[in-house]
Every structure is written in structure tokens, then in C-alpha cells.
Amino acid sequence: MGGKFDRTYNDGRGPYILRLHGLTYHQIGSLMPEDGKKPVFSQLYMFDNERELEERVNFPANGDKLDKKITTDLSTMLHRDNELAKVFHHVRDRFKKFGSLDLFITFTCNPKWPEIKEYCDKIKNVTPVDRPDIMARVFKIKLDILMEDLCHNHVLGKVIGVAYTIEFQKRGLPHAHIVVWLDESDKCKYTDDIDFLISAEIPDKDVDPVGYESISNFMVHGPCGELNSKCACMKDHRCTKFFPKDYTNETFIDSNGYAVYRSRNDGRTIMCKDVAVDNRYFFSHAS
């Protein structure tokens, strides 16, 4: 977990005090074991059932083997009844069947959605924060519509596989992380294909006024760096999210296989917190 022990309030005779800073997270590490090492924890789930059972039986560090029948019964019960185990295996099977994913999409609840505002405006002194149930309901409805567009209307291409998980931010807003596998005919094989689906630039206000307003309101980072050295993302005089990005005239694939999206110095800016920001401060979004 992210955090530090604060030893300024006791001299060791009392309980530990853990002071949390910023985002708290759990790092699970690699899903595959290092060369020469046995799988542990979630790595065990990445194998088929027989291999998983074999690894579990031989897991104890002292060399003693577990009772295979008891381990088999527990494993069977886990796979049959534990919903998290079912989801984990479902995603594992998707990767085995379809290979590397094609799209990673994040869909976040917006408390300014008109459906949420309309409800809250009807009740005195009620804000979206006061009704997380309403935000969750509206979010799920819109998520279902998005999945319908992706899987059945094929707005981003023919989908052959999909999986998603819903999480809640520390302030309560739900968001979904979605992985998508596309049919071979719709895969992004060239950088032009990526540019057709994904952009990291400010839209033309005259050509796409709706996109311009949405991107300006929700997809800008900071500003930070030289424009705002006191931004929450700054640490040791640098942005922990690596903004502002470098200008990039063309989309390309880096040495690690990740796409670096086109972000040109085209002169377009928007005002954010009384500061003019350009393409270097924008998250990638649907074109």
C-alpha cells in the first residue's frame, strides 16, 4: 500500500501510525513468474487448472507437499463459487484465445451529466456527492449503452472479445476499465489507423464544437510544470504523470510496443485556470 510510517507521535511503545499521501494502491507485480522462480499468489491463476493444482501442491518452501485431495477440493470450490476467481479466469481465457488486446478504454462517471444534475436540482441543498447511488445508477446505464455501441454497433470496429472492471475513485466516482479485442479486419495495423480512432490534440472548434467543448472541460491535465509548480502532480519539480508531453508530429510505436500519439504544435490552445495550455497537456481520447 502507498504510505509512510509516521513516528513523530509516539516513541515506539504505541501502535504504528500510517500516514497516507496521495493515491493509495496495491501493486500486484508481474502476472508471470521470473525465469527460474516458482509462481506465487495471482501468478498461480495464469495456468490451466491442472498446472495450477500442481504448483499449489508443490508450493511449500520447506519441501513438504500439500495433500492433493484437499487442495483439489479447495481449488474446485474456489473456481466454482468465488466470483473474483471466475472473473480472473475469464480474462485469462480471453488473452489465451485472442492474444494481445487492441484497445484499452477508460469510461468515467461525470457528476455534471444532465441526468444527475436534473435530479439534484429538484432537491434543496443536494449535490451529486450526496447521492452516490444516483451517480452509480446513471453511470451503469451509460456504461451499458457504451458496451452496446462497442459490441453490437461496432462503432470502433468489429469486436470479437471484451472484458471490463468497474472501480471507484477515492472521491466515490465509478469508472470502468475496458479491454477490447478487434477482428483482424479492423485491427490498427498502421499509425494512420491509430490516428483514426485516437487523438491527443485539441479538436478544431469550428469543425467539431461538441468535441472541442468536451475535451476542453474533461481531458486537460493540470496545468502543471512551469505553468503551475504547485500542482498536486508535481514531485521534485517534475510531473509524476509526465506532463507536459513532447510535441510529436506523427504517431509512432516506441521500443516497448506502446503507441506515442500525435501531438503537434498547431497553435491551438484553451484557457484552463487562467492559463493557456496546448496539445502537450491533453490526455488521449476518441477521435
PDB file of C-alpha atoms in Angstrom, residues 4-230:
ATOM      1  CA  LYS A   4       4.721   6.034   5.200  1.00  0.00           C
ATOM      2  CA  PHE A   5       5.043   5.270   8.899  1.00  0.00           C
ATOM      3  CA  ASP A   6       4.800   8.469  10.946  1.00  0.00           C
ATOM      4  CA  ARG A   7       6.948   8.087  14.063  1.00  0.00           C
ATOM      5  CA  THR A   8       6.527  11.657  15.345  1.00  0.00           C
ATOM      6  CA  TYR A   9       3.506  10.870  17.553  1.00  0.00           C
ATOM      7  CA  ASN A  10       4.849   8.007  19.642  1.00  0.00           C
ATOM      8  CA  ASP A  11       8.227   6.616  20.660  1.00  0.00           C
ATOM      9  CA  GLY A  12       7.591   3.025  19.670  1.00  0.00           C
ATOM     10  CA  ARG A  13       5.501   1.907  22.632  1.00  0.00           C
ATOM     11  CA  GLY A  14       2.189   2.658  20.923  1.00  0.00           C
ATOM     12  CA  PRO A  15       0.632   1.390  17.704  1.00  0.00           C
ATOM     13  CA  TYR A  16       2.099   2.337  14.358  1.00  0.00           C
ATOM     14  CA  ILE A  17       0.672   5.392  12.620  1.00  0.00           C
ATOM     15  CA  LEU A  18       0.479   5.067   8.858  1.00  0.00           C
ATOM     16  CA  ARG A  19       0.188   8.399   7.051  1.00  0.00           C
ATOM     17  CA  LEU A  20      -1.179   8.109   3.523  1.00  0.00           C
ATOM     18  CA  HIS A  21      -0.095  10.538   0.821  1.00  0.00           C
ATOM     19  CA  GLY A  22      -1.909  10.988  -2.476  1.00  0.00           C
ATOM     20  CA  LEU A  23      -3.287   7.862  -4.130  1.00  0.00           C
ATOM     21  CA  THR A  24      -3.260   4.584  -2.239  1.00  0.00           C
ATOM     22  CA  TYR A  25      -2.780   1.493  -4.352  1.00  0.00           C
ATOM     23  CA  HIS A  26      -1.717  -2.139  -4.276  1.00  0.00           C
ATOM     24  CA  GLN A  27       0.944  -3.257  -6.719  1.00  0.00           C
ATOM     25  CA  ILE A  28       0.428  -6.887  -7.701  1.00  0.00           C
ATOM     26  CA  GLY A  29       3.601  -7.238  -9.732  1.00  0.00           C
ATOM     27  CA  SER A  30       4.014  -9.406 -12.808  1.00  0.00           C
ATOM     28  CA  LEU A  31       1.357 -11.980 -13.659  1.00  0.00           C
ATOM     29  CA  MET A  32       4.071 -14.362 -14.837  1.00  0.00           C
ATOM     30  CA  PRO A  33       6.936 -15.631 -12.636  1.00  0.00           C
ATOM     31  CA  GLU A  34      10.525 -14.645 -13.294  1.00  0.00           C
ATOM     32  CA  ASP A  35      12.755 -17.165 -15.030  1.00  0.00           C
ATOM     33  CA  GLY A  36      13.758 -19.919 -12.647  1.00  0.00           C
ATOM     34  CA  LYS A  37      11.245 -18.952  -9.951  1.00  0.00           C
ATOM     35  CA  LYS A  38       8.004 -20.669  -8.998  1.00  0.00           C
ATOM     36  CA  PRO A  39       4.683 -18.839  -9.434  1.00  0.00           C
ATOM     37  CA  VAL A  40       3.113 -17.290  -6.337  1.00  0.00           C
ATOM     38  CA  PHE A  41      -0.128 -15.501  -5.439  1.00  0.00           C
ATOM     39  CA  SER A  42      -2.082 -14.348  -8.524  1.00  0.00           C
ATOM     40  CA  GLN A  43       0.525 -15.895 -10.830  1.00  0.00           C
ATOM     41  CA  LEU A  44      -0.955 -19.303  -9.999  1.00  0.00           C
ATOM     42  CA  TYR A  45      -4.188 -18.340 -11.746  1.00  0.00           C
ATOM     43  CA  MET A  46      -2.450 -17.776 -15.078  1.00  0.00           C
ATOM     44  CA  PHE A  47      -2.060 -21.510 -15.645  1.00  0.00           C
ATOM     45  CA  ASP A  48      -4.673 -24.055 -16.629  1.00  0.00           C
ATOM     46  CA  ASN A  49      -6.362 -25.910 -13.776  1.00  0.00           C
ATOM     47  CA  GLU A  50      -4.049 -28.940 -13.783  1.00  0.00           C
ATOM     48  CA  ARG A  51      -0.864 -26.860 -13.823  1.00  0.00           C
ATOM     49  CA  GLU A  52      -2.310 -24.549 -11.179  1.00  0.00           C
ATOM     50  CA  LEU A  53      -3.089 -27.510  -8.906  1.00  0.00           C
ATOM     51  CA  GLU A  54       0.388 -28.966  -9.398  1.00  0.00           C
ATOM     52  CA  GLU A  55       2.022 -25.668  -8.466  1.00  0.00           C
ATOM     53  CA  ARG A  56      -0.149 -25.316  -5.366  1.00  0.00           C
ATOM     54  CA  VAL A  57       0.636 -28.821  -4.115  1.00  0.00           C
ATOM     55  CA  ASN A  58       4.377 -28.239  -4.510  1.00  0.00           C
ATOM     56  CA  PHE A  59       4.317 -24.664  -3.190  1.00  0.00           C
ATOM     57  CA  PRO A  60       5.544 -25.005   0.457  1.00  0.00           C
ATOM     58  CA  ALA A  61       9.089 -23.682   0.777  1.00  0.00           C
ATOM     59  CA  ASN A  62      10.119 -26.400   3.234  1.00  0.00           C
ATOM     60  CA  GLY A  63       9.679 -29.107   0.611  1.00  0.00           C
ATOM     61  CA  ASP A  64       6.613 -30.737   2.196  1.00  0.00           C
ATOM     62  CA  LYS A  65       3.815 -31.359  -0.261  1.00  0.00           C
ATOM     63  CA  LEU A  66       0.215 -30.456   0.468  1.00  0.00           C
ATOM     64  CA  ASP A  67      -2.498 -33.089   0.467  1.00  0.00           C
ATOM     65  CA  LYS A  68      -3.547 -33.286  -3.172  1.00  0.00           C
ATOM     66  CA  LYS A  69      -7.168 -34.289  -2.473  1.00  0.00           C
ATOM     67  CA  ILE A  70      -7.760 -31.415  -0.050  1.00  0.00           C
ATOM     68  CA  THR A  71      -6.051 -28.982  -2.412  1.00  0.00           C
ATOM     69  CA  THR A  72      -8.146 -30.280  -5.316  1.00  0.00           C
ATOM     70  CA  ASP A  73     -11.396 -29.876  -3.374  1.00  0.00           C
ATOM     71  CA  LEU A  74     -10.480 -26.342  -2.295  1.00  0.00           C
ATOM     72  CA  SER A  75      -9.450 -25.391  -5.826  1.00  0.00           C
ATOM     73  CA  THR A  76     -12.683 -26.797  -7.265  1.00  0.00           C
ATOM     74  CA  MET A  77     -14.752 -24.868  -4.726  1.00  0.00           C
ATOM     75  CA  LEU A  78     -12.813 -21.672  -5.467  1.00  0.00           C
ATOM     76  CA  HIS A  79     -13.332 -21.950  -9.218  1.00  0.00           C
ATOM     77  CA  ARG A  80     -16.997 -22.824  -8.807  1.00  0.00           C
ATOM     78  CA  ASP A  81     -18.108 -20.339  -6.161  1.00  0.00           C
ATOM     79  CA  ASN A  82     -15.678 -17.415  -5.996  1.00  0.00           C
ATOM     80  CA  GLU A  83     -16.791 -14.632  -8.337  1.00  0.00           C
ATOM     81  CA  LEU A  84     -13.368 -12.960  -8.393  1.00  0.00           C
ATOM     82  CA  ALA A  85     -11.710 -16.227  -9.403  1.00  0.00           C
ATOM     83  CA  LYS A  86     -14.290 -16.645 -12.168  1.00  0.00           C
ATOM     84  CA  VAL A  87     -13.575 -13.161 -13.500  1.00  0.00           C
ATOM     85  CA  PHE A  88      -9.824 -13.732 -13.351  1.00  0.00           C
ATOM     86  CA  HIS A  89     -10.111 -16.969 -15.317  1.00  0.00           C
ATOM     87  CA  HIS A  90     -12.492 -15.328 -17.781  1.00  0.00           C
ATOM     88  CA  VAL A  91      -9.955 -12.627 -18.627  1.00  0.00           C
ATOM     89  CA  ARG A  92      -7.117 -15.160 -18.731  1.00  0.00           C
ATOM     90  CA  ASP A  93      -9.054 -17.266 -21.221  1.00  0.00           C
ATOM     91  CA  ARG A  94      -9.715 -14.179 -23.341  1.00  0.00           C
ATOM     92  CA  PHE A  95      -5.988 -13.425 -23.574  1.00  0.00           C
ATOM     93  CA  LYS A  96      -5.227 -17.048 -24.427  1.00  0.00           C
ATOM     94  CA  LYS A  97      -7.863 -17.075 -27.150  1.00  0.00           C
ATOM     95  CA  PHE A  98      -7.435 -13.625 -28.709  1.00  0.00           C
ATOM     96  CA  GLY A  99      -3.846 -12.663 -27.851  1.00  0.00           C
ATOM     97  CA  SER A 100      -2.778  -9.084 -27.166  1.00  0.00           C
ATOM     98  CA  LEU A 101      -5.607  -6.594 -26.735  1.00  0.00           C
ATOM     99  CA  ASP A 102      -6.306  -3.878 -29.298  1.00  0.00           C
ATOM    100  CA  LEU A 103      -7.991  -1.130 -27.281  1.00  0.00           C
ATOM    101  CA  PHE A 104      -7.864  -0.048 -23.646  1.00  0.00           C
ATOM    102  CA  ILE A 105     -10.732   2.299 -22.810  1.00  0.00           C
ATOM    103  CA  THR A 106     -11.441   4.198 -19.600  1.00  0.00           C
ATOM    104  CA  PHE A 107     -15.021   5.359 -19.033  1.00  0.00           C
ATOM    105  CA  THR A 108     -15.557   7.678 -16.043  1.00  0.00           C
ATOM    106  CA  CYS A 109     -18.709   8.935 -14.350  1.00  0.00           C
ATOM    107  CA  ASN A 110     -19.273  12.660 -14.748  1.00  0.00           C
ATOM    108  CA  PRO A 111     -21.236  14.354 -11.928  1.00  0.00           C
ATOM    109  CA  LYS A 112     -22.139  17.096 -14.425  1.00  0.00           C
ATOM    110  CA  TRP A 113     -24.133  14.717 -16.609  1.00  0.00           C
ATOM    111  CA  PRO A 114     -27.569  16.332 -17.188  1.00  0.00           C
ATOM    112  CA  GLU A 115     -29.426  13.324 -15.753  1.00  0.00           C
ATOM    113  CA  ILE A 116     -27.579  13.700 -12.441  1.00  0.00           C
ATOM    114  CA  LYS A 117     -27.871  17.487 -12.331  1.00  0.00           C
ATOM    115  CA  GLU A 118     -31.578  17.347 -13.158  1.00  0.00           C
ATOM    116  CA  TYR A 119     -32.236  15.033 -10.218  1.00  0.00           C
ATOM    117  CA  CYS A 120     -30.144  17.040  -7.739  1.00  0.00           C
ATOM    118  CA  ASP A 121     -31.657  20.353  -8.824  1.00  0.00           C
ATOM    119  CA  LYS A 122     -35.087  19.113  -7.749  1.00  0.00           C
ATOM    120  CA  ILE A 123     -33.988  18.712  -4.118  1.00  0.00           C
ATOM    121  CA  LYS A 124     -32.816  21.619  -1.999  1.00  0.00           C
ATOM    122  CA  ASN A 125     -29.155  21.613  -0.946  1.00  0.00           C
ATOM    123  CA  VAL A 126     -28.414  18.262  -2.600  1.00  0.00           C
ATOM    124  CA  THR A 127     -25.288  17.827  -4.711  1.00  0.00           C
ATOM    125  CA  PRO A 128     -24.142  14.775  -6.700  1.00  0.00           C
ATOM    126  CA  VAL A 129     -21.719  13.923  -3.888  1.00  0.00           C
ATOM    127  CA  ASP A 130     -24.711  13.475  -1.574  1.00  0.00           C
ATOM    128  CA  ARG A 131     -26.268  10.857  -3.857  1.00  0.00           C
ATOM    129  CA  PRO A 132     -23.632   8.320  -4.924  1.00  0.00           C
ATOM    130  CA  ASP A 133     -26.454   5.871  -5.610  1.00  0.00           C
ATOM    131  CA  ILE A 134     -27.831   8.123  -8.347  1.00  0.00           C
ATOM    132  CA  MET A 135     -24.382   8.594  -9.853  1.00  0.00           C
ATOM    133  CA  ALA A 136     -23.804   4.831  -9.828  1.00  0.00           C
ATOM    134  CA  ARG A 137     -27.165   4.139 -11.496  1.00  0.00           C
ATOM    135  CA  VAL A 138     -26.666   6.700 -14.250  1.00  0.00           C
ATOM    136  CA  PHE A 139     -23.099   5.511 -14.768  1.00  0.00           C
ATOM    137  CA  LYS A 140     -24.210   1.885 -15.199  1.00  0.00           C
ATOM    138  CA  ILE A 141     -26.929   2.879 -17.674  1.00  0.00           C
ATOM    139  CA  LYS A 142     -24.441   4.829 -19.767  1.00  0.00           C
ATOM    140  CA  LEU A 143     -21.846   2.055 -19.489  1.00  0.00           C
ATOM    141  CA  ASP A 144     -24.388  -0.443 -20.827  1.00  0.00           C
ATOM    142  CA  ILE A 145     -25.077   1.896 -23.753  1.00  0.00           C
ATOM    143  CA  LEU A 146     -21.342   2.210 -24.422  1.00  0.00           C
ATOM    144  CA  MET A 147     -20.923  -1.574 -24.385  1.00  0.00           C
ATOM    145  CA  GLU A 148     -23.857  -1.872 -26.778  1.00  0.00           C
ATOM    146  CA  ASP A 149     -22.171   0.594 -29.137  1.00  0.00           C
ATOM    147  CA  LEU A 150     -18.861  -1.248 -28.904  1.00  0.00           C
ATOM    148  CA  CYS A 151     -20.028  -4.853 -29.106  1.00  0.00           C
ATOM    149  CA  HIS A 152     -23.137  -4.685 -31.283  1.00  0.00           C
ATOM    150  CA  ASN A 153     -22.996  -1.411 -33.199  1.00  0.00           C
ATOM    151  CA  HIS A 154     -19.241  -1.782 -33.819  1.00  0.00           C
ATOM    152  CA  VAL A 155     -18.547   1.948 -33.599  1.00  0.00           C
ATOM    153  CA  LEU A 156     -14.796   1.267 -33.279  1.00  0.00           C
ATOM    154  CA  GLY A 157     -14.723  -1.855 -35.432  1.00  0.00           C
ATOM    155  CA  LYS A 158     -15.960  -5.428 -35.156  1.00  0.00           C
ATOM    156  CA  VAL A 159     -15.408  -6.649 -31.586  1.00  0.00           C
ATOM    157  CA  ILE A 160     -14.572 -10.332 -31.047  1.00  0.00           C
ATOM    158  CA  GLY A 161     -13.805 -10.122 -27.322  1.00  0.00           C
ATOM    159  CA  VAL A 162     -14.257  -7.701 -24.439  1.00  0.00           C
ATOM    160  CA  ALA A 163     -13.771  -7.554 -20.670  1.00  0.00           C
ATOM    161  CA  TYR A 164     -14.141  -4.746 -18.164  1.00  0.00           C
ATOM    162  CA  THR A 165     -13.943  -3.953 -14.475  1.00  0.00           C
ATOM    163  CA  ILE A 166     -15.652  -1.173 -12.510  1.00  0.00           C
ATOM    164  CA  GLU A 167     -13.697   0.705  -9.850  1.00  0.00           C
ATOM    165  CA  PHE A 168     -14.440   3.642  -7.581  1.00  0.00           C
ATOM    166  CA  GLN A 169     -12.150   6.636  -7.203  1.00  0.00           C
ATOM    167  CA  LYS A 170     -11.262   7.891  -3.749  1.00  0.00           C
ATOM    168  CA  ARG A 171     -13.984  10.552  -4.041  1.00  0.00           C
ATOM    169  CA  GLY A 172     -16.585   7.966  -4.951  1.00  0.00           C
ATOM    170  CA  LEU A 173     -16.908   8.339  -8.720  1.00  0.00           C
ATOM    171  CA  PRO A 174     -17.211   4.999 -10.539  1.00  0.00           C
ATOM    172  CA  HIS A 175     -15.158   4.332 -13.634  1.00  0.00           C
ATOM    173  CA  ALA A 176     -14.677   1.341 -15.904  1.00  0.00           C
ATOM    174  CA  HIS A 177     -11.513  -0.032 -17.480  1.00  0.00           C
ATOM    175  CA  ILE A 178     -12.388  -1.853 -20.692  1.00  0.00           C
ATOM    176  CA  VAL A 179     -10.156  -4.058 -22.839  1.00  0.00           C
ATOM    177  CA  VAL A 180     -11.255  -4.809 -26.387  1.00  0.00           C
ATOM    178  CA  TRP A 181     -10.117  -7.308 -28.989  1.00  0.00           C
ATOM    179  CA  LEU A 182     -10.966  -6.412 -32.590  1.00  0.00           C
ATOM    180  CA  ASP A 183     -11.486  -8.613 -35.595  1.00  0.00           C
ATOM    181  CA  GLU A 184      -8.428  -8.996 -37.806  1.00  0.00           C
ATOM    182  CA  SER A 185     -10.032  -6.810 -40.467  1.00  0.00           C
ATOM    183  CA  ASP A 186     -10.390  -3.880 -38.035  1.00  0.00           C
ATOM    184  CA  LYS A 187      -7.104  -4.073 -36.113  1.00  0.00           C
ATOM    185  CA  CYS A 188      -4.876  -0.995 -36.053  1.00  0.00           C
ATOM    186  CA  LYS A 189      -2.043  -2.143 -38.297  1.00  0.00           C
ATOM    187  CA  TYR A 190      -0.718   1.285 -39.237  1.00  0.00           C
ATOM    188  CA  THR A 191      -0.286   4.576 -37.415  1.00  0.00           C
ATOM    189  CA  ASP A 192      -2.976   6.120 -39.621  1.00  0.00           C
ATOM    190  CA  ASP A 193      -5.393   3.543 -38.198  1.00  0.00           C
ATOM    191  CA  ILE A 194      -4.484   4.692 -34.683  1.00  0.00           C
ATOM    192  CA  ASP A 195      -4.983   8.350 -35.605  1.00  0.00           C
ATOM    193  CA  PHE A 196      -8.415   7.480 -36.983  1.00  0.00           C
ATOM    194  CA  LEU A 197      -9.520   6.156 -33.572  1.00  0.00           C
ATOM    195  CA  ILE A 198      -7.408   8.051 -31.033  1.00  0.00           C
ATOM    196  CA  SER A 199      -6.297  11.660 -30.708  1.00  0.00           C
ATOM    197  CA  ALA A 200      -4.200  13.579 -28.192  1.00  0.00           C
ATOM    198  CA  GLU A 201      -4.886  17.003 -29.664  1.00  0.00           C
ATOM    199  CA  ILE A 202      -7.390  19.820 -29.208  1.00  0.00           C
ATOM    200  CA  PRO A 203     -10.205  19.439 -31.772  1.00  0.00           C
ATOM    201  CA  ASP A 204     -10.925  22.186 -34.268  1.00  0.00           C
ATOM    202  CA  LYS A 205     -13.565  24.365 -32.615  1.00  0.00           C
ATOM    203  CA  ASP A 206     -15.283  25.173 -35.923  1.00  0.00           C
ATOM    204  CA  VAL A 207     -15.304  21.609 -37.286  1.00  0.00           C
ATOM    205  CA  ASP A 208     -16.159  19.787 -34.038  1.00  0.00           C
ATOM    206  CA  PRO A 209     -17.606  22.237 -31.483  1.00  0.00           C
ATOM    207  CA  VAL A 210     -19.075  19.472 -29.278  1.00  0.00           C
ATOM    208  CA  GLY A 211     -15.778  17.597 -29.175  1.00  0.00           C
ATOM    209  CA  TYR A 212     -13.901  20.825 -28.523  1.00  0.00           C
ATOM    210  CA  GLU A 213     -16.070  21.653 -25.514  1.00  0.00           C
ATOM    211  CA  SER A 214     -15.905  18.121 -24.090  1.00  0.00           C
ATOM    212  CA  ILE A 215     -12.145  17.771 -24.487  1.00  0.00           C
ATOM    213  CA  SER A 216     -11.540  21.243 -23.075  1.00  0.00           C
ATOM    214  CA  ASN A 217     -13.630  20.501 -19.981  1.00  0.00           C
ATOM    215  CA  PHE A 218     -12.588  16.948 -19.158  1.00  0.00           C
ATOM    216  CA  MET A 219      -9.371  15.855 -20.881  1.00  0.00           C
ATOM    217  CA  VAL A 220      -6.816  18.501 -19.898  1.00  0.00           C
ATOM    218  CA  HIS A 221      -4.172  17.747 -17.277  1.00  0.00           C
ATOM    219  CA  GLY A 222      -3.112  20.336 -14.737  1.00  0.00           C
ATOM    220  CA  PRO A 223      -1.773  22.652 -15.868  1.00  0.00           C
ATOM    221  CA  CYS A 224       1.460  21.784 -14.134  1.00  0.00           C
ATOM    222  CA  GLY A 225       5.193  22.146 -14.648  1.00  0.00           C
ATOM    223  CA  GLU A 226       6.371  25.654 -15.435  1.00  0.00           C
ATOM    224  CA  LEU A 227       2.764  26.824 -15.663  1.00  0.00           C
ATOM    225  CA  ASN A 228       1.915  25.673 -12.127  1.00  0.00           C
ATOM    226  CA  SER A 229       4.721  24.324  -9.956  1.00  0.00           C
ATOM    227  CA  LYS A 230       2.307  23.788  -7.025  1.00  0.00           C
TER     228      LYS A 230
END
